[in-house]
Coordinates of C-alpha atoms in Angstrom, one line a residue:
P1 CA 74.2 147.9 86.4
R2 CA 73.7 144.1 87.6
A3 CA 76.7 141.7 86.6
K4 CA 75.1 139.1 84.4
R5 CA 75.2 135.5 85.7
F6 CA 76.9 132.7 83.7
T7 CA 76.0 129.4 84.1
R8 CA 77.7 125.9 83.2
P9 CA 75.8 124.6 80.2
R10 CA 74.4 121.2 80.7
A11 CA 76.0 117.9 78.4
R12 CA 73.8 116.8 75.8
G13 CA 72.6 113.7 77.0
G14 CA 71.9 114.1 81.1
S15 CA 74.4 113.2 83.5
R16 CA 71.9 110.9 85.1
G17 CA 71.1 108.8 82.1
H18 CA 73.1 106.0 80.7
G19 CA 76.7 107.7 80.7
G20 CA 76.4 108.6 84.8
T21 CA 75.4 104.8 85.7
S22 CA 78.3 103.4 83.6
G23 CA 80.8 105.8 85.7
A24 CA 79.1 104.5 89.0
G25 CA 79.5 101.2 87.7
M26 CA 83.2 101.6 86.5
T27 CA 84.0 103.4 90.1
S28 CA 82.2 100.1 91.9
E29 CA 83.9 97.8 90.3
S30 CA 87.4 99.5 90.3
K31 CA 86.7 99.3 94.3
A32 CA 85.9 95.7 94.4
V33 CA 89.2 94.9 92.1
R34 CA 91.1 96.7 94.4
Y35 CA 89.6 95.3 97.5
K36 CA 90.1 91.9 95.7
G37 CA 93.9 92.7 95.4
K38 CA 94.4 93.9 99.0
W39 CA 92.6 90.7 100.0
A40 CA 94.6 88.5 97.7
C41 CA 98.0 90.3 98.7
G42 CA 97.3 89.9 102.7
N43 CA 96.5 86.2 101.9
D44 CA 99.6 85.5 100.1
C45 CA 101.5 86.9 103.0
S46 CA 100.0 85.0 105.6
F47 CA 100.1 82.1 103.2
V48 CA 104.4 82.4 103.4
F49 CA 104.6 83.4 106.7
T50 CA 102.5 80.3 107.9
L51 CA 104.3 77.5 105.1
A52 CA 107.8 79.1 106.3
I53 CA 106.9 78.3 109.7
F54 CA 105.5 75.2 108.8
V55 CA 108.8 74.3 107.0
W56 CA 111.2 74.6 110.0
Q57 CA 108.5 72.8 112.6
S58 CA 108.8 69.7 110.2
V59 CA 112.8 69.9 110.0
V60 CA 112.8 70.0 113.5
A61 CA 110.3 67.4 114.4
S62 CA 112.1 65.0 111.9
H63 CA 115.2 64.8 113.9
Y64 CA 113.4 63.2 116.7
L65 CA 110.8 61.5 114.8
K66 CA 110.9 57.8 113.0
G67 CA 109.8 57.9 109.3
F68 CA 108.4 60.9 108.6
P69 CA 105.8 62.2 108.0
E70 CA 103.8 58.8 108.7
S71 CA 105.2 59.5 112.7
L72 CA 103.4 62.5 112.6
W73 CA 100.3 60.1 113.3
T74 CA 101.9 57.5 115.3
G75 CA 104.2 59.1 117.3
D76 CA 107.5 56.9 116.9
V77 CA 110.9 58.4 117.9
K78 CA 114.5 57.7 116.9
S79 CA 115.5 57.0 120.4
L80 CA 114.1 57.2 124.3
M81 CA 113.6 60.9 125.0
N82 CA 112.7 62.6 128.6
L83 CA 109.1 63.6 129.7
S84 CA 109.4 66.9 128.9
C85 CA 110.8 66.5 125.6
V86 CA 108.3 63.9 124.7
H87 CA 105.5 66.8 125.5
L88 CA 106.7 69.7 123.3
L89 CA 107.4 66.6 120.3
D90 CA 103.8 66.0 120.9
V91 CA 102.5 69.1 121.1
M92 CA 104.6 70.2 118.1
R93 CA 103.4 67.1 116.1
L94 CA 99.4 68.6 116.2
T95 CA 100.8 71.5 115.6
I96 CA 102.3 70.4 112.0
C97 CA 99.2 68.2 111.5
L98 CA 96.7 71.4 111.5
S99 CA 99.5 73.7 109.8
A100 CA 99.4 71.5 107.2
F101 CA 95.4 71.7 106.7
I102 CA 95.2 75.4 107.3
L103 CA 97.8 75.7 104.3
A104 CA 95.6 73.3 102.0
S105 CA 92.7 75.3 102.3
E106 CA 94.1 78.6 102.1
A107 CA 96.2 77.2 99.2
S108 CA 92.7 76.5 97.7
M109 CA 91.3 79.4 98.6
L110 CA 94.1 81.4 97.0
L111 CA 93.3 79.2 93.6
V112 CA 89.6 79.9 93.7
L113 CA 90.5 83.6 94.2
L114 CA 93.2 84.2 91.4
V115 CA 92.2 81.4 88.7
P116 CA 88.7 82.4 87.1
G117 CA 87.9 79.4 85.9
V118 CA 88.6 77.5 89.1
G119 CA 86.0 79.7 90.5
Q120 CA 83.3 79.1 88.5
C121 CA 83.7 75.7 89.1
C122 CA 84.6 75.5 92.9
I123 CA 81.8 77.7 93.8
P124 CA 79.6 75.6 95.8
C125 CA 82.8 74.2 97.6
V126 CA 84.3 77.8 98.5
G127 CA 81.9 78.3 101.6
L128 CA 82.2 75.0 102.9
L129 CA 86.2 75.2 102.4
A130 CA 86.2 78.6 104.4
F131 CA 84.0 77.4 107.2
V132 CA 86.7 74.1 107.7
D133 CA 89.7 76.7 107.8
G134 CA 87.8 78.2 110.4
L135 CA 87.3 75.5 112.5
A136 CA 91.5 74.7 112.1
H137 CA 92.3 77.9 113.0
I138 CA 89.8 77.3 116.1
A139 CA 92.0 74.2 116.6
K140 CA 95.3 75.9 116.4
L141 CA 94.6 78.1 118.7
A142 CA 93.7 75.3 121.2
A143 CA 96.9 74.0 120.2
T144 CA 98.5 77.2 121.1
V145 CA 97.4 77.7 124.5
L146 CA 98.5 74.3 124.9
G147 CA 102.1 74.9 123.8
W148 CA 101.8 77.7 126.1
V149 CA 101.6 75.5 129.1
V150 CA 103.8 72.7 127.9
V151 CA 106.9 75.4 127.3
F152 CA 106.4 77.0 130.7
G153 CA 105.9 73.6 132.5
A154 CA 108.9 72.0 130.4
D155 CA 111.9 70.8 133.2
R156 CA 115.1 73.0 132.3
N157 CA 117.3 70.3 132.9
Q158 CA 115.3 68.2 130.4
V159 CA 114.9 70.4 127.6
H160 CA 119.4 70.1 127.1
A161 CA 118.4 67.2 125.7
C162 CA 116.2 68.7 122.8
E163 CA 117.1 72.6 123.0
D164 CA 116.3 72.7 119.2
L165 CA 113.3 71.5 119.6
H166 CA 112.2 73.5 122.7
R167 CA 113.6 76.9 120.8
C168 CA 111.4 76.1 117.9
A169 CA 108.1 75.5 120.4
F170 CA 109.0 78.4 122.0
W171 CA 109.1 80.8 119.0
T172 CA 106.5 79.2 117.8
Y173 CA 103.8 79.4 120.9
I174 CA 105.0 82.1 122.6
G175 CA 107.7 84.2 120.6
F176 CA 105.7 85.2 117.6
F177 CA 102.3 86.1 119.5
L178 CA 104.6 88.4 121.3
C179 CA 105.7 90.6 118.1
F180 CA 102.3 89.9 116.7
V181 CA 101.0 91.7 119.7
V182 CA 104.0 94.5 119.9
G183 CA 103.2 95.1 116.1
C184 CA 99.5 95.9 116.9
L185 CA 100.3 98.2 119.8
C186 CA 102.9 99.8 117.6
C187 CA 100.3 100.1 114.7
C188 CA 97.3 101.5 117.4
F189 CA 99.6 103.9 119.1
C190 CA 101.1 105.3 115.5
G191 CA 97.7 105.3 114.0
S192 CA 95.9 107.0 117.0
R193 CA 98.8 109.9 116.8
R194 CA 98.6 110.0 113.1
G195 CA 94.8 110.5 113.2
G196 CA 94.7 113.0 115.8
A197 CA 96.8 115.4 113.9
E198 CA 94.5 114.9 110.8
G199 CA 91.4 115.8 112.7
D200 CA 93.2 118.9 114.0
D201 CA 94.3 119.6 110.7
I202 CA 90.6 119.1 109.2
V203 CA 89.3 121.0 112.0
A204 CA 91.8 124.1 111.0
R205 CA 90.8 123.9 107.7
A206 CA 86.9 123.6 108.6
S207 CA 86.9 126.9 110.7
A208 CA 89.5 129.0 108.4
P209 CA 87.4 131.6 106.3
G210 CA 87.1 130.8 102.8
E211 CA 85.6 131.9 99.2
R212 CA 82.1 130.7 100.6
T213 CA 82.3 132.0 104.3
P214 CA 79.3 134.1 104.8
L215 CA 80.2 137.8 105.3
R216 CA 78.9 139.5 108.8
V217 CA 76.7 142.3 109.0
G218 CA 79.6 144.7 110.6
A219 CA 81.9 143.2 107.3
A220 CA 79.3 143.6 104.4
A221 CA 78.1 147.5 106.1
S222 CA 82.0 148.5 106.2
G223 CA 82.3 147.4 102.9
A224 CA 79.2 148.9 101.8
V225 CA 80.5 152.2 103.4

């Protein structure tokens, strides 16, 4: 006798009705909230790191500038400096000004993102603020390239008069960049190895026979016998 085939009864109200739509809506909303949280966390880390570097640069530059922070614009120094130290101080002044502008714009965007009331009031300004922040990052990249030129072109005999300034400039323009490149290479290498291992795992699982694997003709005949 042929065995009866049981089917799972459908839920009343239909899964394609209002209930299914609300489930999809909840899924999309949860994904949006999760993405928003990750974006805010990444920007928080970037903001804190930039703020720490900004404070260090400002402290070092204040040792040589007269009337800080007004001297960031005027360039007045406390005492005479040699040519290499002057060039290091000039490029550091430019970097500090750009970093201050970037910190202000990122703090505003984080405020708009984390505080709903501020976000509703300042929505028209978010696009303009993001655009200006992008221009500031491009200008800071140009200042970084200029910093490379100044640091490599500095005279070793002259930078002894401003060792802390030279050290800060080296880490600002070269040291942190090299650390970032090494970190990216490590992430790419580890990610490729992990992705290859996971891919082999998936292929092995897919090729392994399971309950849904169709029977072969020879296996079906032997089973019938």
